[in-house]
mmCIF file of C-alpha atoms in Angstrom:
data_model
loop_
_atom_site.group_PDB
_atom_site.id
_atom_site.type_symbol
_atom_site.label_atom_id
_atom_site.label_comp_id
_atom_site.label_asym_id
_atom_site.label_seq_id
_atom_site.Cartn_x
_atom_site.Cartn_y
_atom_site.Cartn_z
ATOM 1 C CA UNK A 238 230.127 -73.343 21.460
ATOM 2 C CA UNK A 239 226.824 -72.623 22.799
ATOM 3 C CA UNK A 240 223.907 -71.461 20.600
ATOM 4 C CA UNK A 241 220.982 -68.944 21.875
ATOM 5 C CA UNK A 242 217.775 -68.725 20.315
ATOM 6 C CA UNK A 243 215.285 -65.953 21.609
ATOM 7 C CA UNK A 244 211.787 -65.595 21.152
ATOM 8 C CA UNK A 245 208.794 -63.525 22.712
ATOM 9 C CA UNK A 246 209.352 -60.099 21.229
ATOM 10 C CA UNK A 247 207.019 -57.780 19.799
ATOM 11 C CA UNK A 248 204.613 -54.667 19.043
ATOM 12 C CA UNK A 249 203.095 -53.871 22.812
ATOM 13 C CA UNK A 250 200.902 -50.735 24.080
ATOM 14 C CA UNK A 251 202.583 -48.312 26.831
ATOM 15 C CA UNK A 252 201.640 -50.249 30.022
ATOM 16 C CA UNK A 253 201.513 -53.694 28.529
ATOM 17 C CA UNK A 254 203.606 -56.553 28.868
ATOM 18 C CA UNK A 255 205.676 -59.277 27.268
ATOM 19 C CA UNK A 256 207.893 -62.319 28.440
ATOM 20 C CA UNK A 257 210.935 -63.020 26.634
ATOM 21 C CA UNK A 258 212.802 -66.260 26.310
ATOM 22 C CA UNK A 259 216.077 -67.645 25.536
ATOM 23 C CA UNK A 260 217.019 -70.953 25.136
ATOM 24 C CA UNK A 261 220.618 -72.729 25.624
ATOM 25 C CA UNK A 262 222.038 -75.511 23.743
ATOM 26 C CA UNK A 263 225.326 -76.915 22.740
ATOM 27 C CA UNK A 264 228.522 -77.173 25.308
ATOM 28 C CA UNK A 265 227.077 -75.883 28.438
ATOM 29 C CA UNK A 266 229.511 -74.897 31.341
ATOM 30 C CA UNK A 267 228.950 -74.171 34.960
ATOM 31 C CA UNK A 268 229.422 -71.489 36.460
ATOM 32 C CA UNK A 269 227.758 -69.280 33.865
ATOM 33 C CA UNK A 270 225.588 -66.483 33.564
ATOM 34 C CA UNK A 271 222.647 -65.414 31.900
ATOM 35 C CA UNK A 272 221.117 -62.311 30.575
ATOM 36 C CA UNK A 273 219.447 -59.684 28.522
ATOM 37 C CA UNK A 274 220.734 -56.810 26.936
ATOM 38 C CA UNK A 275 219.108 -54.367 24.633
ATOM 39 C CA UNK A 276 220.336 -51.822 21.854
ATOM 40 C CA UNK A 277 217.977 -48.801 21.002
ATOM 41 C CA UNK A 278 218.256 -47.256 17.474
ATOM 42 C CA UNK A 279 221.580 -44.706 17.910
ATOM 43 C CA UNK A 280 222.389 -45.915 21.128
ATOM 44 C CA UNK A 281 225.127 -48.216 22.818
ATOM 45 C CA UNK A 282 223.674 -51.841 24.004
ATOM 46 C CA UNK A 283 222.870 -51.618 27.454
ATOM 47 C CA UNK A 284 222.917 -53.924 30.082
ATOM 48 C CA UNK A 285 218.612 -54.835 31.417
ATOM 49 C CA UNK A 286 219.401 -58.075 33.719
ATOM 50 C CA UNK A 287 221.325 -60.667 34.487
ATOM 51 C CA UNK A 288 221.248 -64.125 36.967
ATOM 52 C CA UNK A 289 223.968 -66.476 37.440
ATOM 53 C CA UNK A 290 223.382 -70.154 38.050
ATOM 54 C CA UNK A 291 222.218 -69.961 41.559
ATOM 55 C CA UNK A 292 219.625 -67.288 41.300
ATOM 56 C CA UNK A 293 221.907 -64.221 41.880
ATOM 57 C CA UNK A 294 220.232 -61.236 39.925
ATOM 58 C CA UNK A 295 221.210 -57.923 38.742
ATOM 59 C CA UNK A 296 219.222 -55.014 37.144
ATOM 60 C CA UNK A 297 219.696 -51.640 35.321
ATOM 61 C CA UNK A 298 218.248 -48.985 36.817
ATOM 62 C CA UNK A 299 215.743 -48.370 34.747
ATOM 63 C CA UNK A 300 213.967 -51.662 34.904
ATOM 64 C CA UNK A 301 213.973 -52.427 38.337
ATOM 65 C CA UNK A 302 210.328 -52.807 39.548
ATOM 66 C CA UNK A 303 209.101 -53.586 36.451
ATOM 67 C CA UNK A 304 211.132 -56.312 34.747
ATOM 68 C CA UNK A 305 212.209 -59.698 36.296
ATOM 69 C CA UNK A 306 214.453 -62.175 35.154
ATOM 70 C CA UNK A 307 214.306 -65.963 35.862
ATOM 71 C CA UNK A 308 215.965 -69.180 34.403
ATOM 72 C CA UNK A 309 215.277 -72.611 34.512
ATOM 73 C CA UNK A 310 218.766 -74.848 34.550
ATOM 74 C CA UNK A 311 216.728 -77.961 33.709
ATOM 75 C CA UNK A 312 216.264 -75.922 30.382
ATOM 76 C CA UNK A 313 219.148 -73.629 30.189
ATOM 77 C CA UNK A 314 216.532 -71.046 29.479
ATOM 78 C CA UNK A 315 216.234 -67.728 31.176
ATOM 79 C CA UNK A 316 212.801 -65.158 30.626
ATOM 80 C CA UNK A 317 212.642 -62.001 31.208
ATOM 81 C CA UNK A 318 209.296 -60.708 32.271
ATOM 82 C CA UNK A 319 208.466 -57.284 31.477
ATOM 83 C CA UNK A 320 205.526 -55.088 33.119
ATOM 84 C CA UNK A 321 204.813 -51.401 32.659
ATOM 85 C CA UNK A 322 206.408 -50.804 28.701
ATOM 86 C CA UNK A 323 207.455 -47.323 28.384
ATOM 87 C CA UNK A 324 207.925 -46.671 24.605
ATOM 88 C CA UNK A 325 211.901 -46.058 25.901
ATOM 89 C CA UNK A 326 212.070 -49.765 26.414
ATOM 90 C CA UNK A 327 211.909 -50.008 22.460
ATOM 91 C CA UNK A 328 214.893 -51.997 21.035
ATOM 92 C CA UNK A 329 216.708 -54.936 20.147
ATOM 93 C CA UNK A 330 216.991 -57.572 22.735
ATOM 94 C CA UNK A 331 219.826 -59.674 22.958
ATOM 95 C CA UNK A 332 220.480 -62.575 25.186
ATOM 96 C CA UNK A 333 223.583 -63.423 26.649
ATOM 97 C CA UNK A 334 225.267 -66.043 27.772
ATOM 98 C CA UNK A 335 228.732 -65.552 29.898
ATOM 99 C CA UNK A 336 230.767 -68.151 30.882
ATOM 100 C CA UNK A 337 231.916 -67.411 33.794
ATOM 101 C CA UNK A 338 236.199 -69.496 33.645
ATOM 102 C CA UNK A 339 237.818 -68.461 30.926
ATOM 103 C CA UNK A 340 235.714 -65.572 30.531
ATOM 104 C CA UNK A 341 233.488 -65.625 27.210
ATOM 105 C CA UNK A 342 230.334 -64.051 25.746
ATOM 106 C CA UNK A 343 227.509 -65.585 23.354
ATOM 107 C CA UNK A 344 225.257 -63.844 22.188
ATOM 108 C CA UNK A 345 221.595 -64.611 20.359
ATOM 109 C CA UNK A 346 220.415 -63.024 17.188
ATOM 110 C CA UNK A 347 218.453 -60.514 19.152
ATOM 111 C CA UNK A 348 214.636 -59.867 19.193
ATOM 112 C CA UNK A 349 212.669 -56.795 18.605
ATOM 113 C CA UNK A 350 210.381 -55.304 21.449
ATOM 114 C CA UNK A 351 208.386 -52.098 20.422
ATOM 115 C CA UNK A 352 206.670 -50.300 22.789
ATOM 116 C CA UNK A 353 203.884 -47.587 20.986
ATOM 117 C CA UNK A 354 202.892 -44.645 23.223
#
């Protein structure tokens, strides 16, 4: 089992930022891959970023150039830094955690970001 805990979320102005951050613990395998995914209200949970193990990232669309994800293995923790909030980056942010043999998904209890215009 592996446990996620997330924290960094908030209330931001249009144009501000925030750094999220998720934290790994319990049976740990390699190789995995970690990420952030975010559910508005009425909408389908969307992939924002991912990064496996060695540093190999992946955004959606409409993050690119503004958000960047990072980890730190010593930690098992991955951020995601986020520049430029557009109120349509308001949701829930989840983190994930995929491992990547015998293919399996953990999820953290998700963390509010709010973005006012």
């Amino acid at each position: 089992q592996v446990q996620l805990v997330e924290s960094g979320g908030g209330l931001v102005q249009a144009g501000g930022s925030l750094r999220l951050s998720c934290a790994a613990s319990g049976t740990i395998f390699s190789p995995n891959s970690m990420g952030w995914y975010r559910q508005a209200p009425g909408k389908q949970r969307e992939l924002v970023a991912t990064i496996t193990i060695d540093g190999s990232t992946n955004y959606a669309d409409a993050v690119k150039g503004r958000f960047t994800i990072s980890r730190d293995n010593a930690k098992n923790t991955v951020y995601l830094q986020m520049n430029s909030l557009k109120p349509e980056d308001t949701a829930v942010y989840y983190c994930n955690h995929r491992r990547l043999i015998k293919l399996w998904d953990y999820w953290g209890q998700g963390t509010q970001v709010t973005v006012s215009s």
